[in-house]
CSV table of N, CA and C in Angstrom, one decimal:
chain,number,residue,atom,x,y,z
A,1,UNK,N,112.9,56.5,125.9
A,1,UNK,CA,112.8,57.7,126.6
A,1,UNK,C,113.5,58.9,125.9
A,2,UNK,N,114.4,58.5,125.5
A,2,UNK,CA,115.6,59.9,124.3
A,2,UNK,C,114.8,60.1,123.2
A,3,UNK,N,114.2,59.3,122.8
A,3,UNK,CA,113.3,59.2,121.2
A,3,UNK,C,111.9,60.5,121.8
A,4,UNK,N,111.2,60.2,123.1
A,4,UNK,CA,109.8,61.0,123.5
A,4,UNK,C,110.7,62.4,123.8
A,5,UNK,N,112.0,62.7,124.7
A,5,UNK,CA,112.8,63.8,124.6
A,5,UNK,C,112.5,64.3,123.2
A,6,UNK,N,113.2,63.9,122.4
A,6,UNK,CA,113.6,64.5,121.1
A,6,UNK,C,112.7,65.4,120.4
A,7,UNK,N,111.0,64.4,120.6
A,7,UNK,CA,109.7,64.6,120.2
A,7,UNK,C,109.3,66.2,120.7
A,8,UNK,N,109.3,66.0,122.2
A,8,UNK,CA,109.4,67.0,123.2
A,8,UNK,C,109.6,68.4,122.6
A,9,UNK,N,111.3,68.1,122.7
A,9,UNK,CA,112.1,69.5,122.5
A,9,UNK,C,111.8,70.1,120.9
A,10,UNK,N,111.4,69.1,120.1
A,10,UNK,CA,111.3,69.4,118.3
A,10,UNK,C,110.0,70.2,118.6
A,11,UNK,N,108.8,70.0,119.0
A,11,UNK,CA,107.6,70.6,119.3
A,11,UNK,C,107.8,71.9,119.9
A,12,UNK,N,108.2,72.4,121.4
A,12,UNK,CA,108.8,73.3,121.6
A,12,UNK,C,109.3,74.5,120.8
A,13,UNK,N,110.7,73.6,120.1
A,13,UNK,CA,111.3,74.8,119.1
A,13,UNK,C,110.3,75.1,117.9
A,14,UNK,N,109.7,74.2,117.7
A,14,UNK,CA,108.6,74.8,116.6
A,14,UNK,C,107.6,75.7,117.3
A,15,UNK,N,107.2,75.4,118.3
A,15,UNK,CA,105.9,76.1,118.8
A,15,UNK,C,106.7,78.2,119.1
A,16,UNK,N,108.4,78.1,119.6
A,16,UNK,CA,108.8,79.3,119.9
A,16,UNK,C,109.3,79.8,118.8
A,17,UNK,N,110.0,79.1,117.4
A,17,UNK,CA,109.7,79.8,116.0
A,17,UNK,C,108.4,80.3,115.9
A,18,UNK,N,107.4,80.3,116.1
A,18,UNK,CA,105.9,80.2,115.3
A,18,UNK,C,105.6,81.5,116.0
A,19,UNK,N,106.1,81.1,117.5
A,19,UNK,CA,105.9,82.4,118.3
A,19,UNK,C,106.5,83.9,117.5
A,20,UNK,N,107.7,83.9,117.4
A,20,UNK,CA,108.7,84.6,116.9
A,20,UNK,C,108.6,84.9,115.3
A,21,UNK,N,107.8,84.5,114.6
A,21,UNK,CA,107.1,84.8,113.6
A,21,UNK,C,106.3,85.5,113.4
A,22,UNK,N,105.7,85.2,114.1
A,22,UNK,CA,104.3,86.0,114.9
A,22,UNK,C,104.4,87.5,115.1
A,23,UNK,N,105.2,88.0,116.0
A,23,UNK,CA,105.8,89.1,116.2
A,23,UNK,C,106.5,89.6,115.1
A,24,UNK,N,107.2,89.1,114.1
A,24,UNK,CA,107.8,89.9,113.1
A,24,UNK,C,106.8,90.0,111.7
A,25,UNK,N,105.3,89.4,111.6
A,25,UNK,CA,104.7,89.8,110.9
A,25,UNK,C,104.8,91.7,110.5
A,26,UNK,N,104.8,91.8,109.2
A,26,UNK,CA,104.1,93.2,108.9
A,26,UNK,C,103.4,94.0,109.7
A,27,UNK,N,103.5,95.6,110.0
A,27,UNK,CA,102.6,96.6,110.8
A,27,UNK,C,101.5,96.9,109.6
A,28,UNK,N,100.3,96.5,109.7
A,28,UNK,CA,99.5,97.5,108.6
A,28,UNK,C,98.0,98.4,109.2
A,29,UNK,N,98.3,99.4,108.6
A,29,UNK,CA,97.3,100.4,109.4
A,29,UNK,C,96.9,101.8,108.5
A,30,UNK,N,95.9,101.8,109.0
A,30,UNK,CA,95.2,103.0,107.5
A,30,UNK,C,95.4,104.1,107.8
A,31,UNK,N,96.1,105.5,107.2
A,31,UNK,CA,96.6,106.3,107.5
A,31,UNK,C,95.6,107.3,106.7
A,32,UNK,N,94.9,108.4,107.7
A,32,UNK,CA,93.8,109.2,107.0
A,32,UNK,C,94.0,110.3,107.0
A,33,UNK,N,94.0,111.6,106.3
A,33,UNK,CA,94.4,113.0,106.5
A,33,UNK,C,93.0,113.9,106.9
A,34,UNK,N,92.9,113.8,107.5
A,34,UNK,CA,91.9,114.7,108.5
A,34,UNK,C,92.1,116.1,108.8
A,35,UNK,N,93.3,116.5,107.5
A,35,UNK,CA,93.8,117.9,107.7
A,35,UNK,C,93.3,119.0,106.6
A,36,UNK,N,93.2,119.9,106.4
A,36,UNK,CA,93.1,120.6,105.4
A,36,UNK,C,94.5,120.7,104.3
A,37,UNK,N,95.2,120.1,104.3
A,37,UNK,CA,96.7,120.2,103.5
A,37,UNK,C,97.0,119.1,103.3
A,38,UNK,N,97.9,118.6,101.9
A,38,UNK,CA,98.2,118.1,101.7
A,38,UNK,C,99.8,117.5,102.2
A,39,UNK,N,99.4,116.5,102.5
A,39,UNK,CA,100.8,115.8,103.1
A,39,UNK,C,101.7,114.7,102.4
A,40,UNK,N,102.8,115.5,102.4
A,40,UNK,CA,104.0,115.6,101.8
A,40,UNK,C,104.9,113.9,102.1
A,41,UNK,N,105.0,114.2,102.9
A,41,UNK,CA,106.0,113.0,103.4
A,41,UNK,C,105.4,112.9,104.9
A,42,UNK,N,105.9,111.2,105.1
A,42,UNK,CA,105.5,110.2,106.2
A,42,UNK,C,106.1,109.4,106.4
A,43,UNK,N,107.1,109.6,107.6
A,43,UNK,CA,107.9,108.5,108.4
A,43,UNK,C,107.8,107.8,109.7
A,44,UNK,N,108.4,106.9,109.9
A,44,UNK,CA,108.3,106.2,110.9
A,44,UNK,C,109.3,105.8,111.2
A,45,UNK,N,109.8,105.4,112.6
A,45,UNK,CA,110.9,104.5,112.7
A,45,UNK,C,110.5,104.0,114.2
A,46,UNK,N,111.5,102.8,114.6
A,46,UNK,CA,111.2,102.0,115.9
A,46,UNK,C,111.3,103.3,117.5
A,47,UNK,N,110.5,103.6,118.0
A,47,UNK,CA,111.0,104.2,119.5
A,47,UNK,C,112.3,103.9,119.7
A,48,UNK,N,113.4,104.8,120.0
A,48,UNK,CA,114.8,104.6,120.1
A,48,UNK,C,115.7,104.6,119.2
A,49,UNK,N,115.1,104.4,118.0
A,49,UNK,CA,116.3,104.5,116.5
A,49,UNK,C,116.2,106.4,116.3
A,50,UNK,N,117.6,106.4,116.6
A,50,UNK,CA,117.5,108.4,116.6
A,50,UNK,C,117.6,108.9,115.0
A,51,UNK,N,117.3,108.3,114.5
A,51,UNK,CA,117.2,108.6,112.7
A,51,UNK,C,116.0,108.3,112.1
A,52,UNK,N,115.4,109.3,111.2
A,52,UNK,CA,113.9,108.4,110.3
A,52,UNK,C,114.6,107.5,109.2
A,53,UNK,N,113.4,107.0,109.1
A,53,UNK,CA,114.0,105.9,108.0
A,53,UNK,C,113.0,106.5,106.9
A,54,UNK,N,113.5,105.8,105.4
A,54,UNK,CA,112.5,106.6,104.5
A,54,UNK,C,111.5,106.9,104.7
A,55,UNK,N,110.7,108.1,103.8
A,55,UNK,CA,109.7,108.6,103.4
A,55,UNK,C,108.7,107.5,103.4
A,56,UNK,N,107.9,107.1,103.6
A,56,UNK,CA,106.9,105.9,103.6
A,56,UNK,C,106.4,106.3,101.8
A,57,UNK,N,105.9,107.5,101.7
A,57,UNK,CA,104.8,107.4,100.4
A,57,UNK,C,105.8,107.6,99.2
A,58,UNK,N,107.1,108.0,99.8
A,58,UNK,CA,107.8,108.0,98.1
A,58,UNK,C,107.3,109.2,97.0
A,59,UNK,N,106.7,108.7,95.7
A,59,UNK,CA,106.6,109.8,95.5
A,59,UNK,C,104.9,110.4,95.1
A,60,UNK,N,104.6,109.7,96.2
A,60,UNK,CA,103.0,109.6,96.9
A,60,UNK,C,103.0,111.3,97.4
A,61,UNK,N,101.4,111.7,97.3
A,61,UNK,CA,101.2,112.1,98.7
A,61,UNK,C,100.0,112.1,99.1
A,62,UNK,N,99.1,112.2,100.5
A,62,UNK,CA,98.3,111.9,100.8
A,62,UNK,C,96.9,113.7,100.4
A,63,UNK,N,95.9,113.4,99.8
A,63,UNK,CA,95.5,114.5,99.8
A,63,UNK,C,94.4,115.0,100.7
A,64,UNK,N,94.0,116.1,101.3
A,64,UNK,CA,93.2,115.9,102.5
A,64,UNK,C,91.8,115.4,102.1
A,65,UNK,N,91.9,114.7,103.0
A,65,UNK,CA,90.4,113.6,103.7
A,65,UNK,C,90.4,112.4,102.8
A,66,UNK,N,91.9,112.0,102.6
A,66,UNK,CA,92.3,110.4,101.6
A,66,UNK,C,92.9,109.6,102.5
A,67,UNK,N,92.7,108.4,102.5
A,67,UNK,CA,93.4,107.2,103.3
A,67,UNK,C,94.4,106.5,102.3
A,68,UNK,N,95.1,106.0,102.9
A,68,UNK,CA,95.9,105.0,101.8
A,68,UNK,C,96.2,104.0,103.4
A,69,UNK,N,96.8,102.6,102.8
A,69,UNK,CA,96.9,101.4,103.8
A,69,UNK,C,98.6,101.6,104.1
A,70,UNK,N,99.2,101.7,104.8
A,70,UNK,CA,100.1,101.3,105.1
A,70,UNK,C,101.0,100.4,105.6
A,71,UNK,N,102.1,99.7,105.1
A,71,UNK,CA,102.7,98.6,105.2
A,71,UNK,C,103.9,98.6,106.0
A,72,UNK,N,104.5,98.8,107.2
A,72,UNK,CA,106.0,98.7,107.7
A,72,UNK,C,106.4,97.1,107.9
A,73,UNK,N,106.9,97.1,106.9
A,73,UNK,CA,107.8,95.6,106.7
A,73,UNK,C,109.3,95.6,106.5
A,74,UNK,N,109.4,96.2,108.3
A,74,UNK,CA,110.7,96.1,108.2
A,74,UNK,C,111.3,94.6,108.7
A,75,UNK,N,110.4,93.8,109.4
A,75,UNK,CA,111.5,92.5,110.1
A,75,UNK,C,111.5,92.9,111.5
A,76,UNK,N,111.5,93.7,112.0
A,76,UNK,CA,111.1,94.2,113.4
A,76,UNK,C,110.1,93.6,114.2
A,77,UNK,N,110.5,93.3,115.6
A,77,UNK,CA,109.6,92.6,116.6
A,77,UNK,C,109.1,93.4,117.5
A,78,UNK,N,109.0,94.9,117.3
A,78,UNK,CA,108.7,96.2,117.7
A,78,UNK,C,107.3,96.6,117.6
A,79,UNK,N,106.6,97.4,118.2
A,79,UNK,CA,105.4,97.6,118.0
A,79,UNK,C,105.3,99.3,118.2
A,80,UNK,N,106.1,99.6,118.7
A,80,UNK,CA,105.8,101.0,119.5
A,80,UNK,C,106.8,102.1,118.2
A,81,UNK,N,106.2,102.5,117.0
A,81,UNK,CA,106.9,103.6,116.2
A,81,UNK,C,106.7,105.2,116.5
A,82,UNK,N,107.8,105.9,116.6
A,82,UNK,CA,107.5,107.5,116.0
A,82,UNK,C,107.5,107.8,114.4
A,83,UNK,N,106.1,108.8,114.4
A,83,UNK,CA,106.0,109.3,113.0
A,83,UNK,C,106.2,110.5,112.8
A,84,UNK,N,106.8,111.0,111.7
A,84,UNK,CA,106.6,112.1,111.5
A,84,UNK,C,105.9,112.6,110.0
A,85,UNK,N,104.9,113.6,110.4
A,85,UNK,CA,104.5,114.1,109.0
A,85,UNK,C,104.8,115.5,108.7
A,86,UNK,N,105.2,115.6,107.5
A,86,UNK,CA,105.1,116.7,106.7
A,86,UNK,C,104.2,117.1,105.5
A,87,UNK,N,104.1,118.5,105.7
A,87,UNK,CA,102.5,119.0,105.1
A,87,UNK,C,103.7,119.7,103.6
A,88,UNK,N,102.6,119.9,102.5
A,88,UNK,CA,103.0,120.6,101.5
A,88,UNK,C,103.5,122.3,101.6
A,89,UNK,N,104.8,122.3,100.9
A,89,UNK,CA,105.0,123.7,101.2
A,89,UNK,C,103.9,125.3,101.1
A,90,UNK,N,103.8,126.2,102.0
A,90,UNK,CA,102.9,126.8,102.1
A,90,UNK,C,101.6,126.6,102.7
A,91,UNK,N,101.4,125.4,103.4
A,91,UNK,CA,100.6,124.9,104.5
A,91,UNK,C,100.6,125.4,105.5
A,92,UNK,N,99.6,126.1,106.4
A,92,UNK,CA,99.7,126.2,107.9
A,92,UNK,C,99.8,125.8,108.5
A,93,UNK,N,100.3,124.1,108.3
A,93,UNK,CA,100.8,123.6,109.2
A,93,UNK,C,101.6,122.9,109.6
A,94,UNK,N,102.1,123.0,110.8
A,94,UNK,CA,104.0,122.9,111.1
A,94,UNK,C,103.8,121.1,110.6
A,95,UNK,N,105.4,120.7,110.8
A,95,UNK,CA,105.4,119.4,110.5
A,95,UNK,C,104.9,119.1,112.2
A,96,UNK,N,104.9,117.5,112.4
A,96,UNK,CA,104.3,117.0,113.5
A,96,UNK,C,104.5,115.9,113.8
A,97,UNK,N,104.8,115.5,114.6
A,97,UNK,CA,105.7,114.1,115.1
A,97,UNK,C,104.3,113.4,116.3
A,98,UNK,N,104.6,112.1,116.0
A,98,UNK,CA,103.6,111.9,116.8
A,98,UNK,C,104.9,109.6,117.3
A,99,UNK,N,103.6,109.3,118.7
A,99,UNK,CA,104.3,107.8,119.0
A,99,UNK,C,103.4,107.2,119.2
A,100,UNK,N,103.1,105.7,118.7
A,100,UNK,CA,101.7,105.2,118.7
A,100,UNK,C,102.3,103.6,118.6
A,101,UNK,N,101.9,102.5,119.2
A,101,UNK,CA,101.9,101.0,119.3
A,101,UNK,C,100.7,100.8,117.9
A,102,UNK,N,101.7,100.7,116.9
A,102,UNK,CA,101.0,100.2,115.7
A,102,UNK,C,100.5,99.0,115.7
A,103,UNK,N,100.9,98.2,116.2
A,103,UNK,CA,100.6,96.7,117.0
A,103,UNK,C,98.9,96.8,116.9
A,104,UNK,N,98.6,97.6,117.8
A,104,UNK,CA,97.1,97.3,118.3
A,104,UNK,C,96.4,98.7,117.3
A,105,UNK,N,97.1,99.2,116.2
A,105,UNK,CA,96.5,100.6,115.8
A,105,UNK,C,95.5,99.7,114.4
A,106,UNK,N,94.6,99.7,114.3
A,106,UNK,CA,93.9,100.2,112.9
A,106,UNK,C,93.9,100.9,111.8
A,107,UNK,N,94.4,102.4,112.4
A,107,UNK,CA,93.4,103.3,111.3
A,107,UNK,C,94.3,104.5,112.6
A,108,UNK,N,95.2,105.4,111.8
A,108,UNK,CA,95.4,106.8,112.5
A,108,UNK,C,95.0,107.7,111.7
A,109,UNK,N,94.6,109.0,112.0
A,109,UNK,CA,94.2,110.3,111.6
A,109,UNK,C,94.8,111.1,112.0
A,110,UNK,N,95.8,112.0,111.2
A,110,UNK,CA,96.0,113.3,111.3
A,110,UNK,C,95.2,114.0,111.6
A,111,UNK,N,95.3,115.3,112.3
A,111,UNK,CA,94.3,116.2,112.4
A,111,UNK,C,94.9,117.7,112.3
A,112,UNK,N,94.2,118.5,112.5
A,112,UNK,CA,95.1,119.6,112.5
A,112,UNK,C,95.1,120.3,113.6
């Protein structure tokens, strides 16, 4: 009976690892500029962290009506990020913060 327990509980803990794995997979989702301007910088961070975390593109930038894929591989079991974008200086357009469940996102577009 202790031996089919053991079986039991070993199955279990693997089945709620696998779960929990699952969830901390990579965010990836295709980021498209739908704007007339060139965008500068692109952050994200979890809903509730009151700071951005780096620049996503580095020393990237997206040029209008270009996609690039994006990767958030932070380790996070979160789904729900704020972004913020910034356009090239001399752009008409303001920077722009946006909140989106990347979880279930594909493919976001800026727009203007």
């Amino acid at each position: 009976m202790m031996k089919k327990l053991n079986t039991i509980l070993t199955a279990v803990a693997a089945l709620l690892c696998a779960s929990a794995a699952a969830h901390a997979d990579d965010l990836t989702f295709t980021l498209k500029n739908g704007t007339n301007s060139v965008l500068t910088r692109f952050y994200t961070s979890p809903v509730g962290v009151n700071e951005w975390e780096d620049d996503v593109f580095g020393e990237q930038v997206l040029e209008p009506g270009e996609s690039i894929e994006i990767t958030i591989a932070d380790g996070r079991t979160v789904c729900r990020y704020d972004m913020r974008f910034e356009f090239e200086e001399g752009s008409d357009l303001d920077t722009t913060e946006d909140r989106q469940d990347l979880c279930k996102l594909g493919s976001y577009t800026i727009h203007e």
